[in-house]
Amino acid sequence: MKQTLLDLMRMSRICRMVLATCLGSFILVIFYFQSMFQPVMRRNPFATEGCCRKGSRNALQELYNPTQAEFSAAAVLHQSRRDQVADTCRAHSASSRKRRVLTPSDLKHLVVDEEHELIYCYVPKVACTNWKRVMMVLSSRGKYSDPMEIPSNEAHIPSNLKTLNQYSIPDINHRLKNYLKFLFVREPFERLVSAYRNKFTLRYNTSFHKRYGTKIVRRYRKNATAEALQSGADVKFQEFADYLVDPATQREAPLNEHWQTVYSLCHPCHIHYDLVGKYETLEEDANYVLKLAGVGDSLRFPSYAKSTRTTDQMAAMFFNNISSQQQSQLYQLYKLDFLMFNYSIPSYLKLQ
């Protein structure tokens, strides 16, 4: 009997140790994610919380409790965009929420501006260079004043901006709760074609040619020349499509950020984004964010060259050169981005 009691006490101690270890591990993951059944889209806990600088309202409060009439009209639009994201996450919960939690490494695309309490998830090929420039101005405490004076290569130096994964777990969760979180999205296939054009058709992108082009040519081109195998500089869009839909590609590593899906980069089914801007209304939406942050009078989002951007017509031209099977496979790959951000299936697409 005594031996049995000793065994039970020993098992109890082991159970307590295991429980403590599990709880300690749980603290090391982000548990800030929106419930599938009770999304936090419409609640507004920020009116009385001491989340912002003394004597001022932060961007989050201004979004949900606007003090200016012009903000009220825009708030309706952005509420509908938040609802669209929430509805898609609920409807496709199995594929959109494969994991219940995020870790700090998932947050490397979320740029933080402490001064104005903003968090921006950058998506390559959706004006992210100019947004990084703007975030550098906002967080520089006067070092920069004009975004366009910042060279584009400097905007992409990681040390020039602070990202959310660099914070402690409590600080991460505090900022996710109290800062205005936003991202900008784009029609998925226009973004994809833009990435292809930029990374595979321009001579100066030799790093992409070497890292991805040589692999693509080796795998998907019959009778490739020695020069093509060595340089990887002439990847065809059809070969790029083969690479993207090949199951082996996904097994090797996550897709490169320039053609990775938005929901994989920014995790909108786990992180409640307060504002979803669109590339199609870039300047309007971007300047709305700056007005919410209280800097709209002194800082404007840079204009961009519309003549060089990838359009729907350009995307159609590239997609007409690939098979209907490839088109269907690419749509399946980017389907959640289409649905989540309310983009229609392109008229040129031939789905099987």
mmCIF file of C-alpha atoms in Angstrom:
data_model
loop_
_atom_site.group_PDB
_atom_site.id
_atom_site.type_symbol
_atom_site.label_atom_id
_atom_site.label_comp_id
_atom_site.label_asym_id
_atom_site.label_seq_id
_atom_site.Cartn_x
_atom_site.Cartn_y
_atom_site.Cartn_z
ATOM 1 C CA MET A 1 0.000 0.000 0.000
ATOM 2 C CA LYS A 2 2.805 2.355 0.938
ATOM 3 C CA GLN A 3 4.613 1.572 -2.316
ATOM 4 C CA THR A 4 1.415 2.330 -4.285
ATOM 5 C CA LEU A 5 1.089 5.729 -2.588
ATOM 6 C CA LEU A 6 4.717 6.525 -3.365
ATOM 7 C CA ASP A 7 4.144 5.594 -7.025
ATOM 8 C CA LEU A 8 1.051 7.816 -7.198
ATOM 9 C CA MET A 9 2.931 10.758 -5.651
ATOM 10 C CA ARG A 10 5.800 10.247 -8.130
ATOM 11 C CA MET A 11 3.333 10.202 -11.045
ATOM 12 C CA SER A 12 1.663 13.354 -9.713
ATOM 13 C CA ARG A 13 5.020 15.184 -9.663
ATOM 14 C CA ILE A 14 5.757 14.053 -13.238
ATOM 15 C CA CYS A 15 2.343 15.248 -14.418
ATOM 16 C CA ARG A 16 2.913 18.649 -12.801
ATOM 17 C CA MET A 17 6.318 18.936 -14.490
ATOM 18 C CA VAL A 18 4.854 18.000 -17.884
ATOM 19 C CA LEU A 19 2.029 20.516 -17.441
ATOM 20 C CA ALA A 20 4.475 23.269 -16.507
ATOM 21 C CA THR A 21 6.609 22.489 -19.549
ATOM 22 C CA CYS A 22 3.582 22.593 -21.871
ATOM 23 C CA LEU A 23 2.402 25.898 -20.410
ATOM 24 C CA GLY A 24 5.885 27.349 -20.811
ATOM 25 C CA SER A 25 5.942 26.294 -24.454
ATOM 26 C CA PHE A 26 2.517 27.766 -25.062
ATOM 27 C CA ILE A 27 3.705 31.160 -23.836
ATOM 28 C CA LEU A 28 6.256 31.121 -26.667
ATOM 29 C CA VAL A 29 3.626 31.223 -29.383
ATOM 30 C CA ILE A 30 1.304 33.954 -30.460
ATOM 31 C CA PHE A 31 -2.230 33.275 -29.326
ATOM 32 C CA TYR A 32 -3.675 36.421 -30.858
ATOM 33 C CA PHE A 33 -5.964 35.152 -33.597
ATOM 34 C CA GLN A 34 -9.579 35.758 -34.422
ATOM 35 C CA SER A 35 -12.121 33.039 -33.622
ATOM 36 C CA MET A 36 -13.769 31.372 -36.596
ATOM 37 C CA PHE A 37 -17.136 31.577 -34.913
ATOM 38 C CA GLN A 38 -16.849 34.862 -33.028
ATOM 39 C CA PRO A 39 -14.659 37.112 -35.173
ATOM 40 C CA VAL A 40 -13.572 40.406 -33.633
ATOM 41 C CA MET A 41 -14.401 42.411 -36.739
ATOM 42 C CA ARG A 42 -17.100 44.656 -35.309
ATOM 43 C CA ARG A 43 -16.168 45.024 -31.691
ATOM 44 C CA ASN A 44 -14.521 48.245 -30.570
ATOM 45 C CA PRO A 45 -12.659 47.939 -27.282
ATOM 46 C CA PHE A 46 -10.489 50.969 -27.913
ATOM 47 C CA ALA A 47 -12.664 53.873 -26.834
ATOM 48 C CA THR A 48 -11.702 53.809 -23.168
ATOM 49 C CA GLU A 49 -8.440 51.854 -23.203
ATOM 50 C CA GLY A 50 -5.247 53.743 -22.457
ATOM 51 C CA CYS A 51 -3.550 52.609 -25.637
ATOM 52 C CA CYS A 52 -2.239 55.817 -27.036
ATOM 53 C CA ARG A 53 -0.145 58.858 -26.302
ATOM 54 C CA LYS A 54 -1.396 61.190 -23.605
ATOM 55 C CA GLY A 55 -3.737 63.848 -24.889
ATOM 56 C CA SER A 56 -4.154 62.338 -28.359
ATOM 57 C CA ARG A 57 -6.119 59.701 -30.252
ATOM 58 C CA ASN A 58 -4.284 57.042 -32.161
ATOM 59 C CA ALA A 59 -5.110 55.755 -35.637
ATOM 60 C CA LEU A 60 -7.011 52.753 -34.309
ATOM 61 C CA GLN A 61 -9.378 54.902 -32.268
ATOM 62 C CA GLU A 62 -9.874 57.275 -35.194
ATOM 63 C CA LEU A 63 -10.796 54.368 -37.465
ATOM 64 C CA TYR A 64 -13.467 52.872 -35.192
ATOM 65 C CA ASN A 65 -14.685 56.138 -33.598
ATOM 66 C CA PRO A 66 -14.117 58.762 -36.310
ATOM 67 C CA THR A 67 -14.204 62.410 -35.293
ATOM 68 C CA GLN A 68 -14.285 63.684 -38.884
ATOM 69 C CA ALA A 69 -17.174 63.206 -41.297
ATOM 70 C CA GLU A 70 -14.856 62.146 -44.148
ATOM 71 C CA PHE A 71 -13.630 59.262 -41.996
ATOM 72 C CA SER A 72 -17.164 58.004 -41.360
ATOM 73 C CA ALA A 73 -17.848 57.339 -45.054
ATOM 74 C CA ALA A 74 -14.551 55.504 -45.537
ATOM 75 C CA ALA A 75 -15.158 53.465 -42.375
ATOM 76 C CA VAL A 76 -18.171 51.797 -44.027
ATOM 77 C CA LEU A 77 -16.057 50.673 -47.007
ATOM 78 C CA HIS A 78 -13.322 49.276 -44.812
ATOM 79 C CA GLN A 79 -15.819 47.497 -42.583
ATOM 80 C CA SER A 80 -17.142 45.674 -45.646
ATOM 81 C CA ARG A 81 -13.602 44.640 -46.571
ATOM 82 C CA ARG A 82 -13.010 43.322 -43.057
ATOM 83 C CA ASP A 83 -16.277 41.412 -43.244
ATOM 84 C CA GLN A 84 -15.223 39.860 -46.557
ATOM 85 C CA VAL A 85 -12.002 38.575 -44.981
ATOM 86 C CA ALA A 86 -13.844 37.194 -41.945
ATOM 87 C CA ASP A 87 -16.517 35.485 -44.051
ATOM 88 C CA THR A 88 -13.892 33.830 -46.258
ATOM 89 C CA CYS A 89 -11.903 32.635 -43.252
ATOM 90 C CA ARG A 90 -15.020 31.032 -41.771
ATOM 91 C CA ALA A 91 -16.144 29.474 -45.052
ATOM 92 C CA HIS A 92 -12.711 28.001 -45.801
ATOM 93 C CA SER A 93 -11.527 27.325 -42.275
ATOM 94 C CA ALA A 94 -9.884 23.981 -43.099
ATOM 95 C CA SER A 95 -7.496 25.479 -45.655
ATOM 96 C CA SER A 96 -7.153 29.035 -44.326
ATOM 97 C CA ARG A 97 -6.452 28.106 -40.700
ATOM 98 C CA LYS A 98 -4.241 25.037 -40.878
ATOM 99 C CA ARG A 99 -2.544 26.203 -37.692
ATOM 100 C CA ARG A 100 -4.290 27.553 -34.614
ATOM 101 C CA VAL A 101 -1.399 29.760 -33.513
ATOM 102 C CA LEU A 102 1.404 31.834 -34.982
ATOM 103 C CA THR A 103 5.004 32.022 -33.874
ATOM 104 C CA PRO A 104 7.212 35.132 -33.988
ATOM 105 C CA SER A 105 8.870 33.877 -37.186
ATOM 106 C CA ASP A 106 5.502 34.255 -38.943
ATOM 107 C CA LEU A 107 5.548 37.996 -38.216
ATOM 108 C CA LYS A 108 8.628 39.089 -40.144
ATOM 109 C CA HIS A 109 6.512 40.916 -42.748
ATOM 110 C CA LEU A 110 4.779 43.106 -40.151
ATOM 111 C CA VAL A 111 6.550 46.474 -39.947
ATOM 112 C CA VAL A 112 6.005 48.488 -36.750
ATOM 113 C CA ASP A 113 5.867 52.271 -36.365
ATOM 114 C CA GLU A 114 5.936 53.004 -32.634
ATOM 115 C CA GLU A 115 5.523 56.757 -33.002
ATOM 116 C CA HIS A 116 2.092 56.491 -34.673
ATOM 117 C CA GLU A 117 1.132 53.027 -33.397
ATOM 118 C CA LEU A 118 0.857 51.378 -36.817
ATOM 119 C CA ILE A 119 1.592 47.855 -38.038
ATOM 120 C CA TYR A 120 1.936 47.338 -41.788
ATOM 121 C CA CYS A 121 2.181 43.895 -43.388
ATOM 122 C CA TYR A 122 4.141 44.379 -46.573
ATOM 123 C CA VAL A 123 3.271 42.370 -49.681
ATOM 124 C CA PRO A 124 5.846 42.492 -52.510
ATOM 125 C CA LYS A 125 4.519 43.829 -55.822
ATOM 126 C CA VAL A 126 1.830 45.864 -54.039
ATOM 127 C CA ALA A 127 3.664 49.203 -53.717
ATOM 128 C CA CYS A 128 5.675 47.833 -50.811
ATOM 129 C CA THR A 129 8.807 49.839 -51.666
ATOM 130 C CA ASN A 130 6.933 53.124 -51.310
ATOM 131 C CA TRP A 131 5.141 51.907 -48.194
ATOM 132 C CA LYS A 132 8.491 50.990 -46.633
ATOM 133 C CA ARG A 133 9.751 54.454 -47.518
ATOM 134 C CA VAL A 134 6.697 55.991 -45.841
ATOM 135 C CA MET A 135 7.164 53.809 -42.754
ATOM 136 C CA MET A 136 10.805 54.957 -42.570
ATOM 137 C CA VAL A 137 9.637 58.582 -42.632
ATOM 138 C CA LEU A 138 7.001 57.928 -39.968
ATOM 139 C CA SER A 139 9.377 56.163 -37.595
ATOM 140 C CA SER A 140 12.506 58.253 -38.218
ATOM 141 C CA ARG A 141 11.707 61.020 -35.681
ATOM 142 C CA GLY A 142 12.528 63.711 -38.241
ATOM 143 C CA LYS A 143 15.507 62.061 -39.949
ATOM 144 C CA TYR A 144 13.491 61.735 -43.181
ATOM 145 C CA SER A 145 10.716 63.967 -44.471
ATOM 146 C CA ASP A 146 10.256 63.003 -48.133
ATOM 147 C CA PRO A 147 9.752 59.291 -48.902
ATOM 148 C CA MET A 148 11.093 59.665 -52.452
ATOM 149 C CA GLU A 149 14.433 60.939 -51.149
ATOM 150 C CA ILE A 150 15.040 57.455 -49.712
ATOM 151 C CA PRO A 151 16.721 55.187 -52.323
ATOM 152 C CA SER A 152 14.705 52.080 -53.054
ATOM 153 C CA ASN A 153 17.516 49.750 -52.007
ATOM 154 C CA GLU A 154 17.663 51.430 -48.578
ATOM 155 C CA ALA A 155 13.957 50.814 -48.076
ATOM 156 C CA HIS A 156 14.613 47.072 -48.343
ATOM 157 C CA ILE A 157 17.479 46.942 -45.819
ATOM 158 C CA PRO A 158 15.985 44.979 -42.892
ATOM 159 C CA SER A 159 17.734 47.038 -40.198
ATOM 160 C CA ASN A 160 16.065 50.251 -41.409
ATOM 161 C CA LEU A 161 12.656 49.088 -40.179
ATOM 162 C CA LYS A 162 11.544 47.222 -37.083
ATOM 163 C CA THR A 163 9.361 44.168 -37.577
ATOM 164 C CA LEU A 164 7.003 42.566 -35.096
ATOM 165 C CA ASN A 165 8.994 39.332 -34.757
ATOM 166 C CA GLN A 166 11.758 41.327 -33.009
ATOM 167 C CA TYR A 167 9.574 41.966 -29.937
ATOM 168 C CA SER A 168 8.911 39.831 -26.875
ATOM 169 C CA ILE A 169 5.722 37.771 -26.795
ATOM 170 C CA PRO A 170 3.876 40.152 -24.387
ATOM 171 C CA ASP A 171 4.939 43.163 -26.485
ATOM 172 C CA ILE A 172 3.803 41.441 -29.682
ATOM 173 C CA ASN A 173 0.350 40.761 -28.269
ATOM 174 C CA HIS A 174 0.063 44.289 -26.859
ATOM 175 C CA ARG A 175 0.760 45.809 -30.266
ATOM 176 C CA LEU A 176 -1.540 43.422 -32.088
ATOM 177 C CA LYS A 177 -4.313 44.510 -29.758
ATOM 178 C CA ASN A 178 -3.672 48.240 -29.620
ATOM 179 C CA TYR A 179 -2.049 49.348 -32.886
ATOM 180 C CA LEU A 180 -3.798 49.862 -36.227
ATOM 181 C CA LYS A 181 -2.899 46.906 -38.441
ATOM 182 C CA PHE A 182 -3.159 47.266 -42.203
ATOM 183 C CA LEU A 183 -2.073 45.647 -45.445
ATOM 184 C CA PHE A 184 -2.428 46.357 -49.156
ATOM 185 C CA VAL A 185 -3.536 43.740 -51.680
ATOM 186 C CA ARG A 186 -3.733 43.422 -55.450
ATOM 187 C CA GLU A 187 -5.529 41.316 -58.053
ATOM 188 C CA PRO A 188 -3.611 38.047 -57.578
ATOM 189 C CA PHE A 189 -2.748 37.282 -61.191
ATOM 190 C CA GLU A 190 -1.705 40.866 -61.952
ATOM 191 C CA ARG A 191 0.612 40.634 -58.951
ATOM 192 C CA LEU A 192 1.924 37.254 -60.136
ATOM 193 C CA VAL A 193 2.650 38.479 -63.660
ATOM 194 C CA SER A 194 4.246 41.622 -62.240
ATOM 195 C CA ALA A 195 6.578 39.439 -60.153
ATOM 196 C CA TYR A 196 7.454 37.307 -63.182
ATOM 197 C CA ARG A 197 8.165 40.345 -65.373
ATOM 198 C CA ASN A 198 10.319 41.975 -62.706
ATOM 199 C CA LYS A 199 12.319 38.951 -61.601
ATOM 200 C CA PHE A 200 12.721 36.939 -64.811
ATOM 201 C CA THR A 201 12.596 39.313 -67.781
ATOM 202 C CA LEU A 202 14.954 42.064 -66.580
ATOM 203 C CA ARG A 203 18.658 41.529 -67.126
ATOM 204 C CA TYR A 204 19.782 43.035 -63.809
ATOM 205 C CA ASN A 205 17.955 40.499 -61.609
ATOM 206 C CA THR A 206 20.785 37.989 -61.855
ATOM 207 C CA SER A 207 20.307 36.788 -58.260
ATOM 208 C CA PHE A 208 16.792 35.560 -59.101
ATOM 209 C CA HIS A 209 18.034 34.086 -62.372
ATOM 210 C CA LYS A 210 20.693 32.098 -60.529
ATOM 211 C CA ARG A 211 18.593 31.071 -57.531
ATOM 212 C CA TYR A 212 15.294 30.259 -59.264
ATOM 213 C CA GLY A 213 15.806 30.530 -63.027
ATOM 214 C CA THR A 214 18.465 27.833 -63.298
ATOM 215 C CA LYS A 215 16.338 25.444 -61.220
ATOM 216 C CA ILE A 216 13.244 26.122 -63.341
ATOM 217 C CA VAL A 217 15.085 25.647 -66.643
ATOM 218 C CA ARG A 218 16.695 22.434 -65.409
ATOM 219 C CA ARG A 219 13.388 20.922 -64.308
ATOM 220 C CA TYR A 220 10.914 22.056 -66.926
ATOM 221 C CA ARG A 221 12.758 22.726 -70.187
ATOM 222 C CA LYS A 222 13.533 19.887 -72.541
ATOM 223 C CA ASN A 223 16.841 20.087 -74.365
ATOM 224 C CA ALA A 224 17.917 23.224 -72.506
ATOM 225 C CA THR A 225 21.145 24.788 -73.743
ATOM 226 C CA ALA A 226 24.210 24.897 -71.531
ATOM 227 C CA GLU A 227 23.968 28.692 -71.433
ATOM 228 C CA ALA A 228 20.333 28.589 -70.248
ATOM 229 C CA LEU A 229 21.181 26.025 -67.588
ATOM 230 C CA GLN A 230 24.006 28.197 -66.336
ATOM 231 C CA SER A 231 22.359 31.637 -66.424
ATOM 232 C CA GLY A 232 18.630 30.925 -65.895
ATOM 233 C CA ALA A 233 17.990 34.308 -67.504
ATOM 234 C CA ASP A 234 15.277 33.404 -70.019
ATOM 235 C CA VAL A 235 12.597 31.600 -67.987
ATOM 236 C CA LYS A 236 9.303 31.395 -69.917
ATOM 237 C CA PHE A 237 6.030 32.129 -68.120
ATOM 238 C CA GLN A 238 4.840 28.603 -68.888
ATOM 239 C CA GLU A 239 7.922 27.220 -67.123
ATOM 240 C CA PHE A 240 7.335 29.572 -64.195
ATOM 241 C CA ALA A 241 3.737 28.278 -63.978
ATOM 242 C CA ASP A 242 5.004 24.675 -64.022
ATOM 243 C CA TYR A 243 7.313 25.509 -61.128
ATOM 244 C CA LEU A 244 4.560 27.138 -59.048
ATOM 245 C CA VAL A 245 2.030 24.302 -59.359
ATOM 246 C CA ASP A 246 4.560 21.484 -58.940
ATOM 247 C CA PRO A 247 3.931 19.787 -55.543
ATOM 248 C CA ALA A 248 7.706 19.391 -55.182
ATOM 249 C CA THR A 249 8.077 23.182 -55.060
ATOM 250 C CA GLN A 250 5.858 23.481 -51.994
ATOM 251 C CA ARG A 251 7.573 20.563 -50.295
ATOM 252 C CA GLU A 252 11.030 22.107 -50.717
ATOM 253 C CA ALA A 253 10.363 25.433 -49.020
ATOM 254 C CA PRO A 254 7.770 28.217 -48.800
ATOM 255 C CA LEU A 255 7.305 30.168 -52.012
ATOM 256 C CA ASN A 256 9.406 33.279 -52.458
ATOM 257 C CA GLU A 257 7.694 36.336 -50.983
ATOM 258 C CA HIS A 258 7.275 37.938 -54.399
ATOM 259 C CA TRP A 259 4.857 35.210 -55.516
ATOM 260 C CA GLN A 260 3.744 33.831 -52.172
ATOM 261 C CA THR A 261 0.017 34.221 -51.423
ATOM 262 C CA VAL A 262 -1.060 37.167 -49.283
ATOM 263 C CA TYR A 263 -2.795 34.916 -46.772
ATOM 264 C CA SER A 264 0.492 33.055 -46.247
ATOM 265 C CA LEU A 265 2.535 36.249 -45.870
ATOM 266 C CA CYS A 266 0.192 38.219 -43.613
ATOM 267 C CA HIS A 267 -2.027 35.526 -41.995
ATOM 268 C CA PRO A 268 -5.308 37.483 -42.191
ATOM 269 C CA CYS A 269 -7.271 34.558 -40.740
ATOM 270 C CA HIS A 270 -5.178 34.722 -37.569
ATOM 271 C CA ILE A 271 -4.431 38.445 -37.314
ATOM 272 C CA HIS A 272 -7.312 40.909 -37.282
ATOM 273 C CA TYR A 273 -6.383 43.575 -39.845
ATOM 274 C CA ASP A 274 -8.224 46.813 -39.212
ATOM 275 C CA LEU A 275 -7.760 48.119 -42.732
ATOM 276 C CA VAL A 276 -7.343 46.378 -46.089
ATOM 277 C CA GLY A 277 -6.103 48.745 -48.773
ATOM 278 C CA LYS A 278 -6.156 47.912 -52.468
ATOM 279 C CA TYR A 279 -3.632 48.563 -55.202
ATOM 280 C CA GLU A 280 -6.481 49.609 -57.486
ATOM 281 C CA THR A 281 -7.274 52.531 -55.114
ATOM 282 C CA LEU A 282 -3.742 52.845 -53.776
ATOM 283 C CA GLU A 283 -3.338 56.586 -53.276
ATOM 284 C CA GLU A 284 -6.831 57.044 -51.852
ATOM 285 C CA ASP A 285 -6.479 54.185 -49.364
ATOM 286 C CA ALA A 286 -2.873 55.001 -48.473
ATOM 287 C CA ASN A 287 -3.606 58.648 -47.754
ATOM 288 C CA TYR A 288 -6.599 57.554 -45.642
ATOM 289 C CA VAL A 289 -4.184 55.590 -43.444
ATOM 290 C CA LEU A 290 -1.927 58.634 -43.143
ATOM 291 C CA LYS A 291 -4.883 60.828 -42.185
ATOM 292 C CA LEU A 292 -5.928 58.339 -39.515
ATOM 293 C CA ALA A 293 -2.378 58.510 -38.164
ATOM 294 C CA GLY A 294 -2.645 62.298 -37.959
ATOM 295 C CA VAL A 295 0.033 63.058 -40.561
ATOM 296 C CA GLY A 296 -2.143 63.579 -43.646
ATOM 297 C CA ASP A 297 -1.374 67.300 -43.822
ATOM 298 C CA SER A 298 2.401 66.846 -43.839
ATOM 299 C CA LEU A 299 2.900 63.526 -45.631
ATOM 300 C CA ARG A 300 1.388 62.194 -48.842
ATOM 301 C CA PHE A 301 1.805 58.747 -50.313
ATOM 302 C CA PRO A 302 4.091 58.861 -53.391
ATOM 303 C CA SER A 303 2.473 58.688 -56.808
ATOM 304 C CA TYR A 304 3.485 55.777 -59.001
ATOM 305 C CA ALA A 305 4.152 55.373 -62.711
ATOM 306 C CA LYS A 306 0.940 53.952 -64.145
ATOM 307 C CA SER A 307 2.523 53.481 -67.564
ATOM 308 C CA THR A 308 4.827 50.702 -66.328
ATOM 309 C CA ARG A 309 2.442 48.757 -64.094
ATOM 310 C CA THR A 310 1.179 45.298 -64.977
ATOM 311 C CA THR A 311 -2.460 45.533 -66.063
ATOM 312 C CA ASP A 312 -5.286 43.048 -66.489
ATOM 313 C CA GLN A 313 -4.643 43.092 -70.238
ATOM 314 C CA MET A 314 -0.993 42.165 -69.705
ATOM 315 C CA ALA A 315 -1.940 39.370 -67.326
ATOM 316 C CA ALA A 316 -4.397 38.026 -69.924
ATOM 317 C CA MET A 317 -1.647 37.986 -72.546
ATOM 318 C CA PHE A 318 0.624 35.856 -70.355
ATOM 319 C CA PHE A 319 -2.146 33.505 -69.223
ATOM 320 C CA ASN A 320 -3.254 32.911 -72.803
ATOM 321 C CA ASN A 321 0.140 31.267 -73.358
ATOM 322 C CA ILE A 322 -0.376 28.541 -70.755
ATOM 323 C CA SER A 323 -2.712 25.554 -70.753
ATOM 324 C CA SER A 324 -6.180 25.539 -69.188
ATOM 325 C CA GLN A 325 -4.881 22.950 -66.716
ATOM 326 C CA GLN A 326 -2.116 25.305 -65.585
ATOM 327 C CA GLN A 327 -4.635 28.140 -65.346
ATOM 328 C CA SER A 328 -6.879 26.031 -63.114
ATOM 329 C CA GLN A 329 -3.978 24.949 -60.933
ATOM 330 C CA LEU A 330 -2.779 28.532 -60.511
ATOM 331 C CA TYR A 331 -6.288 29.654 -59.597
ATOM 332 C CA GLN A 332 -6.459 26.956 -56.916
ATOM 333 C CA LEU A 333 -3.117 28.138 -55.560
ATOM 334 C CA TYR A 334 -4.285 31.755 -55.266
ATOM 335 C CA LYS A 335 -7.987 31.050 -54.684
ATOM 336 C CA LEU A 336 -8.084 32.310 -51.105
ATOM 337 C CA ASP A 337 -6.536 35.621 -52.147
ATOM 338 C CA PHE A 338 -9.225 36.015 -54.813
ATOM 339 C CA LEU A 339 -12.039 35.250 -52.369
ATOM 340 C CA MET A 340 -10.683 36.976 -49.285
ATOM 341 C CA PHE A 341 -10.100 40.297 -50.984
ATOM 342 C CA ASN A 342 -13.139 40.172 -53.263
ATOM 343 C CA TYR A 343 -11.477 39.783 -56.656
ATOM 344 C CA SER A 344 -13.530 38.193 -59.430
ATOM 345 C CA ILE A 345 -12.321 35.277 -61.501
ATOM 346 C CA PRO A 346 -10.647 36.884 -64.545
ATOM 347 C CA SER A 347 -12.701 36.711 -67.728
ATOM 348 C CA TYR A 348 -9.714 35.373 -69.685
ATOM 349 C CA LEU A 349 -9.325 32.336 -67.415
ATOM 350 C CA LYS A 350 -10.219 28.923 -68.846
ATOM 351 C CA LEU A 351 -10.983 26.794 -65.790
ATOM 352 C CA GLN A 352 -11.284 23.039 -66.152
#
